[in-house]
mmCIF file of C-alpha atoms and ligand atoms in Angstrom:
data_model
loop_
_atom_site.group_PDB
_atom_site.id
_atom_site.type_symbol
_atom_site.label_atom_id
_atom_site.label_comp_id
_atom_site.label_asym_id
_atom_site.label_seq_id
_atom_site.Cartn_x
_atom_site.Cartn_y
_atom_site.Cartn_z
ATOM 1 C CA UNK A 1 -27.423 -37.975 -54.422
ATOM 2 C CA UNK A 2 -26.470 -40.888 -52.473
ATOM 3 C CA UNK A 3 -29.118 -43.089 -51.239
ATOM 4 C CA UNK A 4 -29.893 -43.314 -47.491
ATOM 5 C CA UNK A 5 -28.958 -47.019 -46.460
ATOM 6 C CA UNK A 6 -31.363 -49.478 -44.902
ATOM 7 C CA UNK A 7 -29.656 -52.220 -44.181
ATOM 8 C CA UNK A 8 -26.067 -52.861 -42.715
ATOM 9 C CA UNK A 9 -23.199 -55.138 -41.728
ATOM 10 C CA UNK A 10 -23.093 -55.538 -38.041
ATOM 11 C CA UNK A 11 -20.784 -58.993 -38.035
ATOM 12 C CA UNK A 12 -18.238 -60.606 -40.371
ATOM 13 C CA UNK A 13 -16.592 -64.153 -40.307
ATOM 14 C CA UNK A 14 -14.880 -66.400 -42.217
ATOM 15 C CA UNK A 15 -13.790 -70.261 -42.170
ATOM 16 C CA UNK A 16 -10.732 -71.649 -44.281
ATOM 17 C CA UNK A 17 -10.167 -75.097 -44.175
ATOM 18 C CA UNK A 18 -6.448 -76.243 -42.424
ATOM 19 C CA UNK A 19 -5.356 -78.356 -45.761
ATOM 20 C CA UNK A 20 -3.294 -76.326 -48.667
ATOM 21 C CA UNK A 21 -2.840 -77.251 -52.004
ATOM 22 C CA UNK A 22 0.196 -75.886 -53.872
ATOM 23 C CA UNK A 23 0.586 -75.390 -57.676
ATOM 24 C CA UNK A 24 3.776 -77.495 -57.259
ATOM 25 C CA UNK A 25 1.123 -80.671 -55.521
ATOM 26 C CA UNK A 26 -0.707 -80.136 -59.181
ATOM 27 C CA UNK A 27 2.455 -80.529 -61.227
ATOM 28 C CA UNK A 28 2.949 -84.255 -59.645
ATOM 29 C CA UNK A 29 -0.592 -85.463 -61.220
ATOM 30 C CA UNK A 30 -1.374 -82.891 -64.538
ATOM 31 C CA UNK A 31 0.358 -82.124 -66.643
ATOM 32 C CA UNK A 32 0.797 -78.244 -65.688
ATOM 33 C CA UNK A 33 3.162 -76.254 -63.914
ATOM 34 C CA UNK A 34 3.508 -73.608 -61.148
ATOM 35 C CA UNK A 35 4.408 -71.398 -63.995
ATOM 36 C CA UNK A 36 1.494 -71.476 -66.371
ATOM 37 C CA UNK A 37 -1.292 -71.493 -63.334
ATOM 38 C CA UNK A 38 0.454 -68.195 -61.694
ATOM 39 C CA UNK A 39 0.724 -66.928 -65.486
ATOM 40 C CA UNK A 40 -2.406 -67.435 -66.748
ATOM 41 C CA UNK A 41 -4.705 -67.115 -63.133
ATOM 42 C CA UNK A 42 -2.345 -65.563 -60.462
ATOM 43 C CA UNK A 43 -3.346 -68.924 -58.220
ATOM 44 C CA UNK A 44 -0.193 -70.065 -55.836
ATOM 45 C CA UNK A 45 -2.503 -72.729 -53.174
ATOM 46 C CA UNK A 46 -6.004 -72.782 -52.378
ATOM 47 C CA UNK A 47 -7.352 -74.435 -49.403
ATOM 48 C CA UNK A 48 -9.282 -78.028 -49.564
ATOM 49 C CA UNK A 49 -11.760 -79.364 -46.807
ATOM 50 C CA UNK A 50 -11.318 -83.169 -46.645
ATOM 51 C CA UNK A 51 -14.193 -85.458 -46.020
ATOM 52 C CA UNK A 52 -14.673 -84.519 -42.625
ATOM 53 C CA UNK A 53 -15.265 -80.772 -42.964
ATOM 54 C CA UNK A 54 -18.753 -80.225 -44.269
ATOM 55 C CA UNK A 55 -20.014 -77.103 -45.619
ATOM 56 C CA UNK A 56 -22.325 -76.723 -42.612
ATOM 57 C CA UNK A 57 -19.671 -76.499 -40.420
ATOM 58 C CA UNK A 58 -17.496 -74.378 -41.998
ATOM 59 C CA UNK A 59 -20.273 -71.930 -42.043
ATOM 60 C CA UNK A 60 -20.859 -72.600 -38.631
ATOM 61 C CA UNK A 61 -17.424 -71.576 -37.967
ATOM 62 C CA UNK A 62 -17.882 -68.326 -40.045
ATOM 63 C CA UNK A 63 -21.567 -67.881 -38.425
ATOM 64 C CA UNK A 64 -20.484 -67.849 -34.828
ATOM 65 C CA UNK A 65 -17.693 -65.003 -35.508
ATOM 66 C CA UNK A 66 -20.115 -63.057 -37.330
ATOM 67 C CA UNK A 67 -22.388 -62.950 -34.461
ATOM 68 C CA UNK A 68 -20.499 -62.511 -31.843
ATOM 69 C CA UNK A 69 -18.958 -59.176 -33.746
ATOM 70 C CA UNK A 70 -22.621 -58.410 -33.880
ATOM 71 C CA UNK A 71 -23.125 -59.333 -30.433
ATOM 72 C CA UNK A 72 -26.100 -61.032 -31.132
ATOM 73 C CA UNK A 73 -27.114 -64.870 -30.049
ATOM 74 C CA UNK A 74 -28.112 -67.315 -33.033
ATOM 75 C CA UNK A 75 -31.563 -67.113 -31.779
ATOM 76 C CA UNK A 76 -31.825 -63.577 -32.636
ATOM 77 C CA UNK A 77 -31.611 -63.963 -36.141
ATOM 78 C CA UNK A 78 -35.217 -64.294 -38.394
ATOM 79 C CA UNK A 79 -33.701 -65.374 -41.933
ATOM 80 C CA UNK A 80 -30.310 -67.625 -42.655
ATOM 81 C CA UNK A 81 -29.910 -67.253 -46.355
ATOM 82 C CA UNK A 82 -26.767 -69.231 -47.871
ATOM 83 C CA UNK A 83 -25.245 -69.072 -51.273
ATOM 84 C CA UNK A 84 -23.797 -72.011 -52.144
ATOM 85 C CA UNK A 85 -23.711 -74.777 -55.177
ATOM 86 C CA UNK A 86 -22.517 -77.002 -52.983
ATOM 87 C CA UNK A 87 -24.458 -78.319 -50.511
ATOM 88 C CA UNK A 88 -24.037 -81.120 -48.417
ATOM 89 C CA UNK A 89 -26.636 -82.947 -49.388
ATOM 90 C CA UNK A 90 -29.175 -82.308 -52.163
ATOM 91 C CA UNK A 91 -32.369 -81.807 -49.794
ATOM 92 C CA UNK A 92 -32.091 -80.346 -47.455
ATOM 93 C CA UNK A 93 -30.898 -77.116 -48.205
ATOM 94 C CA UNK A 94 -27.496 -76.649 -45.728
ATOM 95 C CA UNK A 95 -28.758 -73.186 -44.559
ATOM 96 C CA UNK A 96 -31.238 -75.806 -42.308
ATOM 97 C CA UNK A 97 -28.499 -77.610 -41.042
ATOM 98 C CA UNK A 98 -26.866 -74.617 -40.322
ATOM 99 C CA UNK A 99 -29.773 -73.468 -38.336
ATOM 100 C CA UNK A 100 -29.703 -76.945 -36.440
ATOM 101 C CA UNK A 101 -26.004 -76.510 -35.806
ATOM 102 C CA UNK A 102 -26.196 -72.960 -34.257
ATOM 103 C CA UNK A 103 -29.459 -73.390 -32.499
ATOM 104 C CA UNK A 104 -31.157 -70.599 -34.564
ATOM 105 C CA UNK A 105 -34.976 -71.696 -33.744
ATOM 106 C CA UNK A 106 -36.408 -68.437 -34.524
ATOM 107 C CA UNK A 107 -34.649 -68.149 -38.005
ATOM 108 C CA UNK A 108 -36.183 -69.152 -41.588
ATOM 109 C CA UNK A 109 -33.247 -71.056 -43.774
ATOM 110 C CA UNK A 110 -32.522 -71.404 -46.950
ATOM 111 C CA UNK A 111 -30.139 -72.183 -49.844
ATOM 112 C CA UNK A 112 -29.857 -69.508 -52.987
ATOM 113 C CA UNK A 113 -28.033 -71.423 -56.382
ATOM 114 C CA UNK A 114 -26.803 -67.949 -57.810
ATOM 115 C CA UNK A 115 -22.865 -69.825 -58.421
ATOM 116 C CA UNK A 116 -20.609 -66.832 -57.338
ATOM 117 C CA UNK A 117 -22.377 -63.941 -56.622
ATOM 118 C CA UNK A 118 -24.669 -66.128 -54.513
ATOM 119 C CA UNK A 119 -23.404 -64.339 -51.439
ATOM 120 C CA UNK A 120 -23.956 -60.933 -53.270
ATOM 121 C CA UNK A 121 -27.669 -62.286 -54.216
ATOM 122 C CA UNK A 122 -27.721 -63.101 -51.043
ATOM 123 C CA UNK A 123 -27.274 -59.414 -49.405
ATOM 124 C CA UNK A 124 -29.572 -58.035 -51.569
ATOM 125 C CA UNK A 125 -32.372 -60.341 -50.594
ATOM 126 C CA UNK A 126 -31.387 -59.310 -47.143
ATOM 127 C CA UNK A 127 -31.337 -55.892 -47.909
ATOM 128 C CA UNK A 128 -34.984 -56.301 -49.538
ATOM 129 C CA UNK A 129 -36.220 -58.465 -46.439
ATOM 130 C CA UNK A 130 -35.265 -55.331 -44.105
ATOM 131 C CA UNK A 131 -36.523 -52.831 -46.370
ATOM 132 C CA UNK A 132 -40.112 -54.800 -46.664
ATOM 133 C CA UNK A 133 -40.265 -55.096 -42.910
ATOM 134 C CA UNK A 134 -39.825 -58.806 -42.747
ATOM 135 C CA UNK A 135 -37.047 -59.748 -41.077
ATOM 136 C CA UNK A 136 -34.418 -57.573 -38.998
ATOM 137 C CA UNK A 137 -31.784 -59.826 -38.182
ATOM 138 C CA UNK A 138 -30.125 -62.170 -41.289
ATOM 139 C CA UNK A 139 -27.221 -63.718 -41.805
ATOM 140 C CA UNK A 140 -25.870 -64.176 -45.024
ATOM 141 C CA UNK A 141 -23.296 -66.622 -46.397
ATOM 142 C CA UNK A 142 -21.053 -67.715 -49.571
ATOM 143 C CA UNK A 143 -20.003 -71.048 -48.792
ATOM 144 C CA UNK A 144 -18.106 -73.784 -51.149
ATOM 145 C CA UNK A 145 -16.508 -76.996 -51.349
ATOM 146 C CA UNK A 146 -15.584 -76.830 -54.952
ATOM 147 C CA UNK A 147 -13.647 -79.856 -54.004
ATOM 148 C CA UNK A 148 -16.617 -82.272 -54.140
ATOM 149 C CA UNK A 149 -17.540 -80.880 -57.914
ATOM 150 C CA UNK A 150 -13.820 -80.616 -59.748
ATOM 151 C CA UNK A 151 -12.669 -83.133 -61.615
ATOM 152 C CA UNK A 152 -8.676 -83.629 -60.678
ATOM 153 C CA UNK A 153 -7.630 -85.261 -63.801
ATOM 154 C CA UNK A 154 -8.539 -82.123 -66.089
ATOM 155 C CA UNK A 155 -5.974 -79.404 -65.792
ATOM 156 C CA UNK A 156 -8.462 -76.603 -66.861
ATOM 157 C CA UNK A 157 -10.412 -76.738 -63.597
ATOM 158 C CA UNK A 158 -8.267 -78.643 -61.523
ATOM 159 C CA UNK A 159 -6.052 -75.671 -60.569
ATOM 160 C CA UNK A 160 -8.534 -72.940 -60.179
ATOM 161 C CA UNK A 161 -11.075 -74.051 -57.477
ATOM 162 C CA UNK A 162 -10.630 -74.109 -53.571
ATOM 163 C CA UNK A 163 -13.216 -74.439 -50.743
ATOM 164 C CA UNK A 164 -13.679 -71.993 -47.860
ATOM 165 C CA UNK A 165 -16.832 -70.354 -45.898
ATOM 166 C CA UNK A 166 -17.673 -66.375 -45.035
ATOM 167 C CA UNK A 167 -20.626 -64.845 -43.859
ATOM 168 C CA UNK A 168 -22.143 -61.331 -42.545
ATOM 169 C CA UNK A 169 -24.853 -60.323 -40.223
ATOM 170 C CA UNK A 170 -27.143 -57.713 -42.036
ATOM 171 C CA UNK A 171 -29.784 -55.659 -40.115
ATOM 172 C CA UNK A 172 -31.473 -52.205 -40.362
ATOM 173 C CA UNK A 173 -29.059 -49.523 -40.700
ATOM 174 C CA UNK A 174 -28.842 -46.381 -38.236
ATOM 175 C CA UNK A 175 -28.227 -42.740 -38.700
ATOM 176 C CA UNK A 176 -24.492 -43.213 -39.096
ATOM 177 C CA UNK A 177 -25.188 -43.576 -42.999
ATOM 178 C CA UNK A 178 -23.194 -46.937 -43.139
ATOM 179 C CA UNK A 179 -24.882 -49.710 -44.775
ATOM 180 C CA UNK A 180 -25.292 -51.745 -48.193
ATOM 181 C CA UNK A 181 -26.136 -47.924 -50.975
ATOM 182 C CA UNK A 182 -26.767 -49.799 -53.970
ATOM 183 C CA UNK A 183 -27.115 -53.087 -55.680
ATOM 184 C CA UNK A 184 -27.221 -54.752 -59.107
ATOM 185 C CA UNK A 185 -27.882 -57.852 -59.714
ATOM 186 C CA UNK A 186 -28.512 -59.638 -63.147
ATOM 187 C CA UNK A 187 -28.509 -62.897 -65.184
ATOM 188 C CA UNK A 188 -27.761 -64.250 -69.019
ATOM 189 C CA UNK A 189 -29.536 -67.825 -69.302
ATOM 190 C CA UNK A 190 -28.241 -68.133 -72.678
ATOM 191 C CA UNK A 191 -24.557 -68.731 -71.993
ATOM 192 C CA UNK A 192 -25.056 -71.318 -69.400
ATOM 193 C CA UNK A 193 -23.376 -74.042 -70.843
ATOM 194 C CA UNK A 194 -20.099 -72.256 -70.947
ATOM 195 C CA UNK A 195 -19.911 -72.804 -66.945
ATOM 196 C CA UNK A 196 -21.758 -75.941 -65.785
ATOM 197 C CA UNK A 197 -22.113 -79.348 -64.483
ATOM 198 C CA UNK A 198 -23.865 -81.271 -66.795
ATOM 199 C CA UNK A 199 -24.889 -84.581 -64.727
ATOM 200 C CA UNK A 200 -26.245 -85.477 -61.230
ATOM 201 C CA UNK A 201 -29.252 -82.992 -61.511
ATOM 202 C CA UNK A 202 -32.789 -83.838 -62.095
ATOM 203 C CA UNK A 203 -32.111 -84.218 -66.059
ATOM 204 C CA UNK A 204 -29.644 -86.179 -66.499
ATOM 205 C CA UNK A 205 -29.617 -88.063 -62.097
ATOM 206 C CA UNK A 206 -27.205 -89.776 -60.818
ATOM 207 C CA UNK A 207 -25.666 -93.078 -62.468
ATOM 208 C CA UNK A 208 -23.404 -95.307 -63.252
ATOM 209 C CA UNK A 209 -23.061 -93.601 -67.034
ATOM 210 C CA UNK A 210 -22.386 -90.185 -64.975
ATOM 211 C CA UNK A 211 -19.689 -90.963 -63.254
ATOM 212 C CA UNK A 212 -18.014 -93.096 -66.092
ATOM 213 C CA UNK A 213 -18.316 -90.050 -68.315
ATOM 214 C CA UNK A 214 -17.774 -87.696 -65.104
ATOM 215 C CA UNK A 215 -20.707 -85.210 -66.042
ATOM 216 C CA UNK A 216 -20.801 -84.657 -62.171
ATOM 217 C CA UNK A 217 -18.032 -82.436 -62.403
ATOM 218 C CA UNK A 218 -17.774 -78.440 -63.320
ATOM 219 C CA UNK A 219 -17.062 -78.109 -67.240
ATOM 220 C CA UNK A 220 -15.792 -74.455 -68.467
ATOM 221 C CA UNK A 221 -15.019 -73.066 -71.910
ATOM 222 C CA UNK A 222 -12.619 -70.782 -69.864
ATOM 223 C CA UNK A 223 -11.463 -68.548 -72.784
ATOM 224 C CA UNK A 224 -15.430 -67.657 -73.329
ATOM 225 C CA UNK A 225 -15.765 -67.093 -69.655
ATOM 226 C CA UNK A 226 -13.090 -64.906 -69.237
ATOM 227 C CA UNK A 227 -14.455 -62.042 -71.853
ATOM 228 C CA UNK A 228 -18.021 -62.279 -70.475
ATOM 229 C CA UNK A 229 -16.610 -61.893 -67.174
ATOM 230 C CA UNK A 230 -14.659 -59.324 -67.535
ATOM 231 C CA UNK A 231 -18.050 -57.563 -69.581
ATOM 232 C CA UNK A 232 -20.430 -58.250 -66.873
ATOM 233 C CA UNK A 233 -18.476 -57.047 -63.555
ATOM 234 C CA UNK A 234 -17.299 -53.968 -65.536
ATOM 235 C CA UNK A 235 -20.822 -53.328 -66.272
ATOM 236 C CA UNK A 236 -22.080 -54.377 -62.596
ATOM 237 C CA UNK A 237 -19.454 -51.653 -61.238
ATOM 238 C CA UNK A 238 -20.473 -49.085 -63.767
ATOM 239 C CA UNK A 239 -24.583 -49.665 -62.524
ATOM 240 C CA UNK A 240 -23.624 -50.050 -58.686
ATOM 241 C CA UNK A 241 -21.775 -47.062 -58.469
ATOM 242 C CA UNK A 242 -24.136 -44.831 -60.677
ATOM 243 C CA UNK A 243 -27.325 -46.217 -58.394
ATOM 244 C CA UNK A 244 -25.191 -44.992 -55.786
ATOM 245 C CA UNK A 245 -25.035 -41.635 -56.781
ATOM 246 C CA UNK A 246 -21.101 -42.284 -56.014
ATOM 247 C CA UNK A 247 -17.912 -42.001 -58.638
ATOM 248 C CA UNK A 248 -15.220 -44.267 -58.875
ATOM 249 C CA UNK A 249 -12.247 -42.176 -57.461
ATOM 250 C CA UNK A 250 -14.606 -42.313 -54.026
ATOM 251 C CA UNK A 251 -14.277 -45.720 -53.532
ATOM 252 C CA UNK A 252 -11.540 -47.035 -50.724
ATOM 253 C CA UNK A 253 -10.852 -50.431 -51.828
ATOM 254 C CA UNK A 254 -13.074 -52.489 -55.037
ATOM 255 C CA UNK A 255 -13.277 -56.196 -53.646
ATOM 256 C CA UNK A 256 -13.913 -58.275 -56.530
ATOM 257 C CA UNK A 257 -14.406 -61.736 -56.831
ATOM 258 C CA UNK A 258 -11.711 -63.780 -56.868
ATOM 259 C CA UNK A 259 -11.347 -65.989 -59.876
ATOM 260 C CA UNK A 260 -8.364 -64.556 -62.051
ATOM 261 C CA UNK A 261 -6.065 -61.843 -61.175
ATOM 262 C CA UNK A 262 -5.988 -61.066 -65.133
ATOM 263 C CA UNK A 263 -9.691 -61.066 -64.801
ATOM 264 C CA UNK A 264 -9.516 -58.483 -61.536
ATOM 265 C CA UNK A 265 -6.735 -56.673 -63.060
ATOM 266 C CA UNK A 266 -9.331 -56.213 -66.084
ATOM 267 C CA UNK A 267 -12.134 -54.973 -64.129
ATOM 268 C CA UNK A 268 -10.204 -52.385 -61.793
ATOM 269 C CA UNK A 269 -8.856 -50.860 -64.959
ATOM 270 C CA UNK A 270 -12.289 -50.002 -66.566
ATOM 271 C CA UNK A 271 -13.653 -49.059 -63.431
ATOM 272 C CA UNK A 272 -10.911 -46.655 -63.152
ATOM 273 C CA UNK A 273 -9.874 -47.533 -59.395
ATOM 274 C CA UNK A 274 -6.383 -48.597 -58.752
ATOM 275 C CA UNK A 275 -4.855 -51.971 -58.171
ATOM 276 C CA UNK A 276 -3.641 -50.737 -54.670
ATOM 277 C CA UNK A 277 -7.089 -50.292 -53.817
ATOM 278 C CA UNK A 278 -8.165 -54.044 -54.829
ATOM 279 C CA UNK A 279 -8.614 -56.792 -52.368
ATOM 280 C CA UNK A 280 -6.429 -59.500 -54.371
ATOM 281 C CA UNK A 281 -6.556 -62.996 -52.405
ATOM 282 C CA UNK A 282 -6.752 -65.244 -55.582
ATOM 283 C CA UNK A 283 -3.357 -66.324 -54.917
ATOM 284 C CA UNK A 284 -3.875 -67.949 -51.134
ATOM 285 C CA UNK A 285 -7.338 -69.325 -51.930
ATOM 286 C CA UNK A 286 -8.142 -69.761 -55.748
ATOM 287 C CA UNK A 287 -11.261 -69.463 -56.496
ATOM 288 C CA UNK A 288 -14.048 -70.302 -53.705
ATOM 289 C CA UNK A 289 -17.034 -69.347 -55.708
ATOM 290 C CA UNK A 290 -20.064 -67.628 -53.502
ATOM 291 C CA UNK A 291 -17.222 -67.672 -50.587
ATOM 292 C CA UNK A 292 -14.626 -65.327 -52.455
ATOM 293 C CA UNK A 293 -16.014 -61.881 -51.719
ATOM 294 C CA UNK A 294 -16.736 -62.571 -48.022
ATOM 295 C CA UNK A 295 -13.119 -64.375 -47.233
ATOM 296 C CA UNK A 296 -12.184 -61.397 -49.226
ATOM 297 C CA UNK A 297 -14.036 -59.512 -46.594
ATOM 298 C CA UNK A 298 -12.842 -60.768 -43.687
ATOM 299 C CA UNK A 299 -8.966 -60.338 -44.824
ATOM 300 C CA UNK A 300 -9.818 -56.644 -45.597
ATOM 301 C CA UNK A 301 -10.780 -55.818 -42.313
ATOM 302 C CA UNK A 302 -7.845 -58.054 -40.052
ATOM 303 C CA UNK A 303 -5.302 -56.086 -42.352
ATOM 304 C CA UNK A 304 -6.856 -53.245 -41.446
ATOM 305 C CA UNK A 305 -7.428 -51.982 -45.344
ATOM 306 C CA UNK A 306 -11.446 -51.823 -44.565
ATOM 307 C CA UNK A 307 -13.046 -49.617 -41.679
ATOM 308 C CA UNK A 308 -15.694 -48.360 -40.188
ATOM 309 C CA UNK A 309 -16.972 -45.781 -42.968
ATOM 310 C CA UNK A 310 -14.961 -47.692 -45.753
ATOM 311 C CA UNK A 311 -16.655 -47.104 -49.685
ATOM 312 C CA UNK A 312 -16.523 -50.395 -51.021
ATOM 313 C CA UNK A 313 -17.749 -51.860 -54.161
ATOM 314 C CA UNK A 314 -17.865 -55.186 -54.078
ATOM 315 C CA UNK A 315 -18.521 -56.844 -57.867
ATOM 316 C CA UNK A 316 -19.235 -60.569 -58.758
ATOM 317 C CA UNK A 317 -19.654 -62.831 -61.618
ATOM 318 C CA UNK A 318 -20.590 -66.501 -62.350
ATOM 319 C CA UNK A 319 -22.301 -69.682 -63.989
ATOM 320 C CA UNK A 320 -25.649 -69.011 -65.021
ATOM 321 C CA UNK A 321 -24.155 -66.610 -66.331
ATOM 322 C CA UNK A 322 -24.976 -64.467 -63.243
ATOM 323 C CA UNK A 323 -23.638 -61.391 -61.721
ATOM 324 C CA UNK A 324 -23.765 -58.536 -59.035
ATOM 325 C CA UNK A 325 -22.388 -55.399 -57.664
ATOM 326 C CA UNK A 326 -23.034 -54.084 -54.362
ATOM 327 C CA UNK A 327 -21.751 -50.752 -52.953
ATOM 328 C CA UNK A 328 -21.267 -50.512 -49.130
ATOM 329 C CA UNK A 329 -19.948 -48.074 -46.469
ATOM 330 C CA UNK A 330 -18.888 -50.293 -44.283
HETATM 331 N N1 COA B 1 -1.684 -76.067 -67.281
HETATM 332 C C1 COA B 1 -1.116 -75.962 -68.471
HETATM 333 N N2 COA B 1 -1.805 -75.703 -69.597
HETATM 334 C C2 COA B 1 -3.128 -75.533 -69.479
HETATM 335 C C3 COA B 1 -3.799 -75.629 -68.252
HETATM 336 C C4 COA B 1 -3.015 -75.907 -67.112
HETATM 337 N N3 COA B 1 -3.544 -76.007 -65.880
HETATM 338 N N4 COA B 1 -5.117 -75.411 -68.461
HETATM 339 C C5 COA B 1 -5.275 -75.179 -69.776
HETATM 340 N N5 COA B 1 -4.071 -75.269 -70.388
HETATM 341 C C6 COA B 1 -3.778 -75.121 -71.801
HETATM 342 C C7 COA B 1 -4.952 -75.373 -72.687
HETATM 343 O O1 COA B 1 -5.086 -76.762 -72.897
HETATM 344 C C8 COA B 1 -4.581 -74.627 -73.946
HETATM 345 O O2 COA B 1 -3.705 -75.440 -74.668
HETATM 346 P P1 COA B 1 -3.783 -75.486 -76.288
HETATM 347 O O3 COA B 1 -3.526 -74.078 -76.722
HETATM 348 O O4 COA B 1 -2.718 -76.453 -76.627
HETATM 349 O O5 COA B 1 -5.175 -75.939 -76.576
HETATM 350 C C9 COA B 1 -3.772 -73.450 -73.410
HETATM 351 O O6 COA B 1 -3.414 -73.760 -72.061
HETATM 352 C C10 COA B 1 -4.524 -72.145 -73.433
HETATM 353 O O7 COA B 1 -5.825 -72.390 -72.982
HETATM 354 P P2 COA B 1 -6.841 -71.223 -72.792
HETATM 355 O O8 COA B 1 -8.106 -71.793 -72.259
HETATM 356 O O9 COA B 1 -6.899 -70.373 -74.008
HETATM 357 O O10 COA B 1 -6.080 -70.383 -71.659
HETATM 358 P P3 COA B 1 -6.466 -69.026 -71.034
HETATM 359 O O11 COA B 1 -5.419 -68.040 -71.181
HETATM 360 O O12 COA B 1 -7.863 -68.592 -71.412
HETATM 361 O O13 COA B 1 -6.513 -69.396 -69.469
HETATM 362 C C11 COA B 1 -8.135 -69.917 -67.818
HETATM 363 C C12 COA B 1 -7.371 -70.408 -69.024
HETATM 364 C C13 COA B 1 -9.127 -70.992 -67.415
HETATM 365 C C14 COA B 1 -7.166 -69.673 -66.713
HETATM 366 C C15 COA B 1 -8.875 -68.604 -68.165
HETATM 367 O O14 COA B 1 -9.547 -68.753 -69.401
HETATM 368 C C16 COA B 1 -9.861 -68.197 -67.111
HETATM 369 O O15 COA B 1 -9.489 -67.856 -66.014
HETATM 370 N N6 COA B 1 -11.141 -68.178 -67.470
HETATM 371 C C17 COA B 1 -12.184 -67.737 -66.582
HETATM 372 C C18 COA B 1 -12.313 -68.712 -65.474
HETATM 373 C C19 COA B 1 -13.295 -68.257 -64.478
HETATM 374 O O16 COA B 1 -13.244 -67.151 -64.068
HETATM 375 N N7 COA B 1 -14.181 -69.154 -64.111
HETATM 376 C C20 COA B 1 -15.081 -68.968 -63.085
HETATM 377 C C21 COA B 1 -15.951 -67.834 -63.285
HETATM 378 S S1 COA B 1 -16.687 -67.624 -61.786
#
């Protein structure tokens, strides 16, 4: 039997930055081409915020939509919960200068490192904040700016990250039976140095050695990271939909993050659903970590492809390794 929802989206907005990066801009500096990167990831141009664009403001950007759809004022909101790996600034966590940017006085802030499904960790912590009685009015982001963290002289990273911001108000769900059903959420320590930046934390801080050996950027065994990815969202899917009480044929559109199309592709076919019922942006933004799903999102919904009453499962995956599946009607 499907679950009675208990929390729900009321708001949705998104923030890209202006500056695009082509595959043909990476075949000037690497040595790659346009070819391989749309063979191998599906990637065209992903979008790059420049010095001036900090995280906080993109997410201010995607924050002040979100409310406004859920006609709500930024002092309304008890809880501003960010997923991100890419803060601003180390301390303090940007979901605080978020909440100095929109004027949120009455909100709690903070950052969640959960790499790419932070802004699926991040719902269900919302979800579990309504359900406890806690808090009624949270936003939630996935914000990146990958940018800051990729190193442009290697080729196997270079191409696949962008930067980009999305966000959601969550609060207690009505009668209408529209709201987050089910979520899944999980975690494999062991593998975390096949996805990781090995410098600049508390272990190894910031110096001079660092940045000559550029430790400070993301490292990937990308072949290993592809099979467990593919493993863990097609397991996510399989425990979202069954905590659901819901089958796979039900679902209107599967909105999976957005890292590889071969990777999507993958998932889709062992959840049995479609690809003309996946959200596919990989191609316009790369790969924007904790921001994927909720730029993914916000596309959905301006092309019309997600409406009120929409099934949707939404299914994640990152470093840590770390993963999540959430369904929603929307
Ligand atoms: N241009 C051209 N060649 C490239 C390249 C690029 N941008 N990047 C890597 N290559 C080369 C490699 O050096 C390797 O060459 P070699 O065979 O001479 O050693 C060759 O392409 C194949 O590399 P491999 O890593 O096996 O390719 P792949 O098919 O696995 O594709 C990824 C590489 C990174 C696209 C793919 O593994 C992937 O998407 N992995 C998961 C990434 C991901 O999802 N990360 C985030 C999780 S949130």
């Amino acid at each position: 039997m499907t679950p009675r929802p208990i929390a729900r989206i009321t708001g949705l907005g998104a923030c890209l930055p202006p500056t695009v990066v082509t595959n043909a801009d990476f075949e000037k500096s690497l040595d790659t081409s346009d070819q391989w990167i749309v063979e191998r990831t599906g990637i065209r141009e992903r979008r790059i915020a420049g010095p001036d664009l900090t995280l906080a403001e993109m997410c201010r950007v995607a924050s002040t939509k979100a409310l406004a759809q859920a006609n709500l004022s930024a002092k309304d909101l008890d809880v501003i919960i960010l997923g991100t790996v890419t803060p601003d600034r180390r301390l303090p966590a940007t979901a605080c200068d978020l909440q100095a940017l929109l004027g949120a006085t009455n909100a709690a802030a903070f950052d969640i490192s959960a790499a790419c499904p932070g802004f699926v960790y991040g719902l269900a912590i919302a979800r579990g904040f309504i359900a406890s009685g806690q808090a009624n009015r949270i936003l939630v982001l996935g914000a990146e700016k990958l940018s800051t963290v990729t190193d442009s002289t290697d080729r196997s990273t270079a191409v696949l990250f962008g930067d980009g911001a999305g966000g959601v108000v969550v609060e207690p769900a009505d009668d209408s039976g529209r709201g987050i059903l089910s979520s899944v959420l999980g975690a494999d320590g062991t593998l975390a140095d096949l996805l990781y930046i090995p410098g600049g934390g508390s272990a190894d801080p910031v110096s001079e050695k660092v940045v000559r050996e550029r430790s400070h950027f993301i490292k990937m065994a990308g072949r290993e990271v592809f099979k467990a990815a593919v493993l863990a969202m097609s397991r996510a899917c399989d425990g979202a939909l069954a905590q659901a009480g819901i089958t796979a044929d039900q679902i209107d559109l599967l909105v999976p993050h957005q890292a590889n199309i071969r990777i999507i592709e993958a998932t889709a076919k062992h959840a049995g659903i479609p690809m003309d019922k996946v959200m596919v942006n990989v191609d316009r933004f790369g790969n924007t970590s904790a921001a994927t799903i909720p730029l993914a999102l916000d596309q959905g919904v301006a092309e019309g492809r997600i409406k009120p009453g929409s099934l949707l499962l939404l299914v994640t995956f990152g470093a840590g390794f770390t993963w999540g599946s959430v369904v929603v009607r929307w």
